[in-house]
PDB file of C-alpha atoms in Angstrom:
ATOM      1  CA  MET A  11      19.261  79.561  53.690  1.00 78.00           C
ATOM      2  CA  LEU A  12      19.222  76.474  52.155  1.00 82.00           C
ATOM      3  CA  ASN A  13      15.889  75.969  50.343  1.00 86.00           C
ATOM      4  CA  ALA A  14      14.683  72.522  49.475  1.00 88.00           C
ATOM      5  CA  GLY A  15      16.120  72.959  46.440  1.00 87.00           C
ATOM      6  CA  ASP A  16      19.675  73.299  47.245  1.00 89.00           C
ATOM      7  CA  LEU A  17      19.481  70.390  49.978  1.00 91.00           C
ATOM      8  CA  ALA A  18      18.432  68.180  46.551  1.00 92.00           C
ATOM      9  CA  THR A  19      21.649  69.299  44.941  1.00 93.00           C
ATOM     10  CA  LEU A  20      24.090  68.097  48.237  1.00 93.00           C
ATOM     11  CA  TRP A  21      21.981  64.736  48.229  1.00 94.00           C
ATOM     12  CA  LEU A  22      22.622  64.249  44.547  1.00 94.00           C
ATOM     13  CA  THR A  23      26.532  65.549  45.082  1.00 94.00           C
ATOM     14  CA  PHE A  24      26.817  63.577  47.744  1.00 94.00           C
ATOM     15  CA  LYS A  25      25.223  60.273  46.238  1.00 95.00           C
ATOM     16  CA  ILE A  26      27.633  60.940  42.564  1.00 95.00           C
ATOM     17  CA  ALA A  27      30.661  61.237  44.357  1.00 95.00           C
ATOM     18  CA  SER A  28      29.881  58.368  46.701  1.00 95.00           C
ATOM     19  CA  LEU A  29      29.770  56.106  43.491  1.00 97.00           C
ATOM     20  CA  SER A  30      31.955  57.366  41.405  1.00 96.00           C
ATOM     21  CA  THR A  31      35.035  57.137  44.422  1.00 96.00           C
ATOM     22  CA  VAL A  32      33.597  53.432  44.552  1.00 97.00           C
ATOM     23  CA  ILE A  33      34.515  53.171  40.923  1.00 97.00           C
ATOM     24  CA  MET A  34      37.301  54.789  40.307  1.00 97.00           C
ATOM     25  CA  LEU A  35      39.039  52.574  43.446  1.00 97.00           C
ATOM     26  CA  LEU A  36      37.705  49.643  41.955  1.00 97.00           C
ATOM     27  CA  LEU A  37      39.527  50.295  38.339  1.00 96.00           C
ATOM     28  CA  GLY A  38      41.498  52.838  39.783  1.00 95.00           C
ATOM     29  CA  THR A  39      43.645  50.159  41.983  1.00 95.00           C
ATOM     30  CA  PRO A  40      44.771  47.397  39.411  1.00 95.00           C
ATOM     31  CA  LEU A  41      45.359  49.992  36.801  1.00 96.00           C
ATOM     32  CA  ALA A  42      47.994  52.081  39.484  1.00 95.00           C
ATOM     33  CA  TRP A  43      49.151  48.667  40.600  1.00 94.00           C
ATOM     34  CA  TRP A  44      49.933  48.157  36.581  1.00 94.00           C
ATOM     35  CA  LEU A  45      51.423  51.507  35.912  1.00 94.00           C
ATOM     36  CA  ALA A  46      53.766  50.849  39.359  1.00 92.00           C
ATOM     37  CA  ARG A  47      55.008  47.558  37.989  1.00 89.00           C
ATOM     38  CA  THR A  48      55.465  47.332  34.681  1.00 89.00           C
ATOM     39  CA  GLN A  49      58.178  48.095  31.989  1.00 88.00           C
ATOM     40  CA  SER A  50      56.203  47.961  29.295  1.00 89.00           C
ATOM     41  CA  ARG A  51      56.726  51.006  26.466  1.00 89.00           C
ATOM     42  CA  TRP A  52      53.256  51.815  26.800  1.00 91.00           C
ATOM     43  CA  LYS A  53      53.421  53.004  30.001  1.00 92.00           C
ATOM     44  CA  GLY A  54      54.257  56.530  28.897  1.00 91.00           C
ATOM     45  CA  ILE A  55      51.161  56.642  27.099  1.00 94.00           C
ATOM     46  CA  CYS A  56      49.028  54.841  29.584  1.00 93.00           C
ATOM     47  CA  ASN A  57      50.253  58.048  32.876  1.00 94.00           C
ATOM     48  CA  ALA A  58      49.864  60.746  29.689  1.00 94.00           C
ATOM     49  CA  LEU A  59      45.834  59.448  29.475  1.00 94.00           C
ATOM     50  CA  VAL A  60      45.863  59.225  32.452  1.00 94.00           C
ATOM     51  CA  ALA A  61      47.222  62.436  33.579  1.00 93.00           C
ATOM     52  CA  MET A  62      44.592  64.160  30.604  1.00 93.00           C
ATOM     53  CA  PRO A  63      42.014  65.763  32.942  1.00 93.00           C
ATOM     54  CA  LEU A  64      44.621  67.308  34.877  1.00 92.00           C
ATOM     55  CA  VAL A  65      45.829  69.484  32.187  1.00 92.00           C
ATOM     56  CA  LEU A  66      42.431  69.125  30.283  1.00 91.00           C
ATOM     57  CA  PRO A  67      39.789  72.366  30.258  1.00 92.00           C
ATOM     58  CA  PRO A  68      36.772  70.823  31.872  1.00 92.00           C
ATOM     59  CA  THR A  69      34.248  71.419  28.858  1.00 91.00           C
ATOM     60  CA  VAL A  70      37.027  70.353  26.442  1.00 94.00           C
ATOM     61  CA  LEU A  71      36.525  67.049  27.814  1.00 94.00           C
ATOM     62  CA  GLY A  72      32.831  67.048  28.886  1.00 93.00           C
ATOM     63  CA  PHE A  73      32.305  68.096  25.226  1.00 95.00           C
ATOM     64  CA  TYR A  74      34.609  65.325  24.044  1.00 95.00           C
ATOM     65  CA  LEU A  75      32.196  63.053  26.414  1.00 95.00           C
ATOM     66  CA  LEU A  76      29.429  64.191  25.156  1.00 94.00           C
ATOM     67  CA  ILE A  77      29.755  63.533  21.951  1.00 94.00           C
ATOM     68  CA  MET A  78      30.970  60.196  22.196  1.00 95.00           C
ATOM     69  CA  MET A  79      28.194  58.978  24.630  1.00 94.00           C
ATOM     70  CA  GLY A  80      25.603  60.603  22.167  1.00 92.00           C
ATOM     71  CA  PRO A  81      23.650  58.864  19.854  1.00 91.00           C
ATOM     72  CA  LYS A  82      26.445  58.998  17.125  1.00 91.00           C
ATOM     73  CA  GLY A  83      28.645  58.037  19.410  1.00 93.00           C
ATOM     74  CA  PRO A  84      30.670  54.781  20.290  1.00 94.00           C
ATOM     75  CA  ILE A  85      30.183  54.772  23.721  1.00 94.00           C
ATOM     76  CA  GLY A  86      26.419  55.407  22.593  1.00 93.00           C
ATOM     77  CA  GLN A  87      26.186  53.089  20.493  1.00 94.00           C
ATOM     78  CA  LEU A  88      27.410  50.422  23.002  1.00 94.00           C
ATOM     79  CA  THR A  89      25.045  51.678  25.623  1.00 92.00           C
ATOM     80  CA  GLU A  90      22.200  51.321  22.993  1.00 92.00           C
ATOM     81  CA  PHE A  91      22.788  48.053  22.460  1.00 91.00           C
ATOM     82  CA  LEU A  92      23.187  46.996  25.511  1.00 91.00           C
ATOM     83  CA  GLY A  93      19.334  47.990  25.641  1.00 89.00           C
ATOM     84  CA  ILE A  94      20.478  50.690  28.369  1.00 88.00           C
ATOM     85  CA  GLY A  95      20.131  53.377  26.074  1.00 89.00           C
ATOM     86  CA  THR A  96      22.610  56.459  25.813  1.00 91.00           C
ATOM     87  CA  LEU A  97      23.851  58.359  28.695  1.00 93.00           C
ATOM     88  CA  PRO A  98      23.615  62.282  28.286  1.00 93.00           C
ATOM     89  CA  PHE A  99      21.879  64.347  30.834  1.00 94.00           C
ATOM     90  CA  THR A 100      21.056  60.969  32.974  1.00 94.00           C
ATOM     91  CA  PHE A 101      22.818  59.990  36.054  1.00 94.00           C
ATOM     92  CA  GLY A 102      24.506  57.283  34.721  1.00 93.00           C
ATOM     93  CA  GLY A 103      25.942  59.933  32.352  1.00 94.00           C
ATOM     94  CA  LEU A 104      26.986  61.934  34.906  1.00 95.00           C
ATOM     95  CA  VAL A 105      28.554  58.813  36.967  1.00 96.00           C
ATOM     96  CA  PHE A 106      31.229  58.341  33.495  1.00 95.00           C
ATOM     97  CA  ALA A 107      32.071  62.021  33.560  1.00 95.00           C
ATOM     98  CA  SER A 108      33.323  61.885  36.749  1.00 95.00           C
ATOM     99  CA  VAL A 109      34.595  58.788  37.149  1.00 96.00           C
ATOM    100  CA  ILE A 110      37.054  59.727  33.800  1.00 95.00           C
ATOM    101  CA  TYR A 111      37.045  63.327  34.902  1.00 95.00           C
ATOM    102  CA  SER A 112      38.396  62.582  38.430  1.00 95.00           C
ATOM    103  CA  LEU A 113      40.446  59.376  37.989  1.00 96.00           C
ATOM    104  CA  PRO A 114      43.434  61.073  37.966  1.00 96.00           C
ATOM    105  CA  PHE A 115      43.128  62.139  41.866  1.00 95.00           C
ATOM    106  CA  VAL A 116      42.903  58.948  42.443  1.00 96.00           C
ATOM    107  CA  VAL A 117      45.647  56.334  40.600  1.00 96.00           C
ATOM    108  CA  GLN A 118      48.355  59.090  40.299  1.00 94.00           C
ATOM    109  CA  PRO A 119      48.179  58.427  44.692  1.00 94.00           C
ATOM    110  CA  LEU A 120      47.573  54.885  44.333  1.00 95.00           C
ATOM    111  CA  GLN A 121      50.791  54.565  41.949  1.00 94.00           C
ATOM    112  CA  ALA A 122      53.095  56.485  43.786  1.00 93.00           C
ATOM    113  CA  SER A 123      51.796  54.444  47.510  1.00 92.00           C
ATOM    114  CA  PHE A 124      52.817  51.256  45.186  1.00 92.00           C
ATOM    115  CA  SER A 125      55.939  52.771  43.604  1.00 90.00           C
ATOM    116  CA  GLY A 126      56.826  53.252  47.605  1.00 89.00           C
ATOM    117  CA  ILE A 127      56.877  49.728  48.758  1.00 87.00           C
ATOM    118  CA  GLY A 128      59.415  48.686  47.412  1.00 80.00           C
ATOM    119  CA  ARG A 129      60.480  45.137  46.147  1.00 81.00           C
ATOM    120  CA  GLN A 130      61.671  44.169  49.313  1.00 84.00           C
ATOM    121  CA  PRO A 131      58.088  42.774  51.013  1.00 84.00           C
ATOM    122  CA  LEU A 132      57.163  41.268  47.326  1.00 82.00           C
ATOM    123  CA  GLU A 133      60.239  39.438  46.975  1.00 79.00           C
ATOM    124  CA  ALA A 134      59.577  38.753  51.259  1.00 86.00           C
ATOM    125  CA  ALA A 135      55.666  36.806  50.789  1.00 83.00           C
ATOM    126  CA  ALA A 136      57.444  34.941  47.350  1.00 80.00           C
ATOM    127  CA  THR A 137      59.672  33.377  49.464  1.00 85.00           C
ATOM    128  CA  LEU A 138      56.921  32.081  51.687  1.00 81.00           C
ATOM    129  CA  ARG A 139      54.995  31.165  48.882  1.00 79.00           C
ATOM    130  CA  ALA A 140      52.138  33.808  48.714  1.00 80.00           C
ATOM    131  CA  SER A 141      49.979  33.503  45.335  1.00 83.00           C
ATOM    132  CA  PRO A 142      50.457  36.971  43.845  1.00 80.00           C
ATOM    133  CA  LEU A 143      46.950  37.430  44.985  1.00 85.00           C
ATOM    134  CA  ASP A 144      47.588  36.965  48.899  1.00 87.00           C
ATOM    135  CA  THR A 145      50.427  39.450  48.508  1.00 85.00           C
ATOM    136  CA  PHE A 146      48.852  42.283  47.218  1.00 85.00           C
ATOM    137  CA  PHE A 147      45.657  41.804  49.962  1.00 85.00           C
ATOM    138  CA  SER A 148      48.264  40.989  52.792  1.00 86.00           C
ATOM    139  CA  VAL A 149      50.934  42.887  52.120  1.00 88.00           C
ATOM    140  CA  VAL A 150      50.314  45.596  49.329  1.00 88.00           C
ATOM    141  CA  LEU A 151      47.096  47.161  51.022  1.00 89.00           C
ATOM    142  CA  PRO A 152      48.831  47.878  54.329  1.00 89.00           C
ATOM    143  CA  LEU A 153      51.696  49.162  53.017  1.00 90.00           C
ATOM    144  CA  ALA A 154      49.266  51.515  50.836  1.00 91.00           C
ATOM    145  CA  LYS A 155      46.611  52.098  53.677  1.00 90.00           C
ATOM    146  CA  PRO A 156      47.958  55.628  52.887  1.00 88.00           C
ATOM    147  CA  GLY A 157      47.585  56.040  49.813  1.00 91.00           C
ATOM    148  CA  PHE A 158      43.856  54.516  49.327  1.00 93.00           C
ATOM    149  CA  LEU A 159      43.010  57.407  52.037  1.00 91.00           C
ATOM    150  CA  THR A 160      44.206  59.900  50.073  1.00 91.00           C
ATOM    151  CA  ALA A 161      42.952  58.695  47.073  1.00 94.00           C
ATOM    152  CA  THR A 162      39.733  58.276  48.120  1.00 93.00           C
ATOM    153  CA  ILE A 163      39.605  61.752  49.538  1.00 91.00           C
ATOM    154  CA  LEU A 164      40.693  63.587  46.663  1.00 92.00           C
ATOM    155  CA  GLY A 165      39.058  61.617  44.008  1.00 94.00           C
ATOM    156  CA  PHE A 166      35.724  61.790  46.178  1.00 94.00           C
ATOM    157  CA  ALA A 167      36.469  65.820  46.969  1.00 92.00           C
ATOM    158  CA  HIS A 168      37.488  66.340  43.355  1.00 92.00           C
ATOM    159  CA  THR A 169      34.148  65.243  42.123  1.00 94.00           C
ATOM    160  CA  VAL A 170      32.061  67.439  44.190  1.00 93.00           C
ATOM    161  CA  GLY A 171      33.803  70.188  42.837  1.00 89.00           C
ATOM    162  CA  GLU A 172      33.411  69.509  39.474  1.00 90.00           C
ATOM    163  CA  PHE A 173      31.564  72.136  36.934  1.00 91.00           C
ATOM    164  CA  GLY A 174      32.266  72.496  33.308  1.00 90.00           C
ATOM    165  CA  VAL A 175      32.089  68.483  32.578  1.00 93.00           C
ATOM    166  CA  ALA A 176      29.084  68.153  34.638  1.00 93.00           C
ATOM    167  CA  LEU A 177      27.204  71.294  32.699  1.00 92.00           C
ATOM    168  CA  MET A 178      28.499  69.991  29.684  1.00 93.00           C
ATOM    169  CA  VAL A 179      27.269  66.236  29.834  1.00 94.00           C
ATOM    170  CA  GLY A 180      24.760  66.279  32.734  1.00 91.00           C
ATOM    171  CA  GLY A 181      22.885  69.639  31.657  1.00 89.00           C
ATOM    172  CA  ASN A 182      20.954  71.192  33.999  1.00 91.00           C
ATOM    173  CA  ILE A 183      18.369  68.699  35.795  1.00 91.00           C
ATOM    174  CA  PRO A 184      16.875  69.143  38.591  1.00 91.00           C
ATOM    175  CA  GLY A 185      16.767  65.863  40.907  1.00 88.00           C
ATOM    176  CA  VAL A 186      19.049  64.061  37.936  1.00 91.00           C
ATOM    177  CA  THR A 187      21.596  65.885  37.145  1.00 91.00           C
ATOM    178  CA  ARG A 188      22.005  69.687  39.135  1.00 93.00           C
ATOM    179  CA  VAL A 189      24.827  69.189  41.256  1.00 94.00           C
ATOM    180  CA  VAL A 190      26.243  71.891  43.900  1.00 94.00           C
ATOM    181  CA  SER A 191      28.241  73.154  41.563  1.00 93.00           C
ATOM    182  CA  VAL A 192      25.968  74.333  39.201  1.00 93.00           C
ATOM    183  CA  GLN A 193      22.882  75.103  41.657  1.00 94.00           C
ATOM    184  CA  ILE A 194      25.591  77.733  42.854  1.00 94.00           C
ATOM    185  CA  TYR A 195      26.056  78.673  39.257  1.00 93.00           C
ATOM    186  CA  ASN A 196      21.796  79.043  38.791  1.00 92.00           C
ATOM    187  CA  HIS A 197      21.985  81.640  42.054  1.00 93.00           C
ATOM    188  CA  VAL A 198      24.853  83.825  40.410  1.00 94.00           C
ATOM    189  CA  GLU A 199      22.509  84.072  37.448  1.00 92.00           C
ATOM    190  CA  ALA A 200      19.473  85.230  39.131  1.00 91.00           C
ATOM    191  CA  LEU A 201      21.267  87.435  41.596  1.00 92.00           C
ATOM    192  CA  GLU A 202      20.505  85.651  44.319  1.00 91.00           C
ATOM    193  CA  TYR A 203      23.573  85.864  46.350  1.00 92.00           C
ATOM    194  CA  SER A 204      22.489  84.819  49.891  1.00 91.00           C
ATOM    195  CA  GLN A 205      22.108  81.246  48.541  1.00 91.00           C
ATOM    196  CA  ALA A 206      25.001  81.256  46.361  1.00 93.00           C
ATOM    197  CA  HIS A 207      26.554  82.342  49.564  1.00 92.00           C
ATOM    198  CA  TRP A 208      25.710  79.478  51.763  1.00 92.00           C
ATOM    199  CA  LEU A 209      26.302  76.601  49.349  1.00 92.00           C
ATOM    200  CA  ALA A 210      29.985  78.468  47.969  1.00 93.00           C
ATOM    201  CA  GLY A 211      30.993  78.734  51.819  1.00 93.00           C
ATOM    202  CA  GLY A 212      30.066  75.046  52.279  1.00 89.00           C
ATOM    203  CA  LEU A 213      31.770  74.132  49.143  1.00 91.00           C
ATOM    204  CA  LEU A 214      35.195  76.224  50.451  1.00 91.00           C
ATOM    205  CA  VAL A 215      35.017  74.625  54.114  1.00 92.00           C
ATOM    206  CA  PHE A 216      34.295  71.490  52.375  1.00 89.00           C
ATOM    207  CA  SER A 217      37.643  72.012  50.440  1.00 88.00           C
ATOM    208  CA  PHE A 218      39.415  72.880  53.674  1.00 91.00           C
ATOM    209  CA  THR A 219      38.323  70.408  55.879  1.00 88.00           C
ATOM    210  CA  VAL A 220      39.659  68.634  52.848  1.00 85.00           C
ATOM    211  CA  LEU A 221      43.578  69.486  52.497  1.00 84.00           C
ATOM    212  CA  LEU A 222      44.058  69.472  56.692  1.00 87.00           C
ATOM    213  CA  ILE A 223      42.698  66.131  56.504  1.00 83.00           C
ATOM    214  CA  LEU A 224      45.633  65.475  54.084  1.00 81.00           C
ATOM    215  CA  TYR A 225      48.236  67.839  55.726  1.00 79.00           C
ATOM    216  CA  SER A 226      47.915  67.003  58.892  1.00 79.00           C
ATOM    217  CA  VAL A 227      45.959  63.725  59.711  1.00 68.00           C
ATOM    218  CA  LEU A 228      47.677  61.876  57.463  1.00 69.00           C
ATOM    219  CA  LYS A 229      50.670  63.408  57.172  1.00 64.00           C
ATOM    220  CA  THR A 230      51.368  64.724  53.458  1.00 49.00           C
ATOM    221  CA  GLN A 231      53.504  67.047  52.698  1.00 48.00           C
ATOM    222  CA  PRO A 232      52.870  68.851  49.335  1.00 44.00           C
ATOM    223  CA  SER A 233      55.972  67.455  48.260  1.00 40.00           C
ATOM    224  CA  SER A 234      55.532  64.476  48.395  1.00 42.00           C
ATOM    225  CA  GLN A 235      52.337  64.911  46.238  1.00 47.00           C
ATOM    226  CA  PRO A 236      52.016  62.480  43.018  1.00 48.00           C
ATOM    227  CA  PHE A 237      50.831  65.515  40.953  1.00 47.00           C
ATOM    228  CA  LYS A 238      54.228  67.145  39.326  1.00 43.00           C
TER     229      LYS A 238
END
């Protein structure tokens, strides 16, 4: 059965994933909208930067985030100037790293959804003298609802399952940065396979449920996924 430490890691993981998902939606929505509509020559570079966590080893991403957020890194110097202190091995640092690591799982579904809307609904709203903001909230958001649901589910689920970035940036501090994936590693390292089974089995069921929702409830087919 799960002990107090396991329950604490589950709650911490849920908090980090929830906060990270909200931040990713706030940042990813305007970014995805711009990527879906722009003809800028910078579009390819921005798409590549957003998608890098999909192919970059988590330990590599975690290492460079650790350097950048350290006392001599640009992010670390900025946070120290703002009086926040350095972010590595803190809850805030782990949230920041989670946002960077899982951002493509939010941006790409939204970008695909925005691109699928087409120009006709936007032109129709313009003929009715709707402002760009009114058009976005009254036309784009309702039409892109499946994309938002997919982005929310994938962003949350991917953050829950992260390990390499979490360990590199957050370390293994109980109650502060020790997430479920790191706790499973601790149990296996201590040969506590029964405890590891409970947590790993829970994540297995969680992952299957996420995919079941995506492919069944949202009627999403593998061929229509934005990850190409």
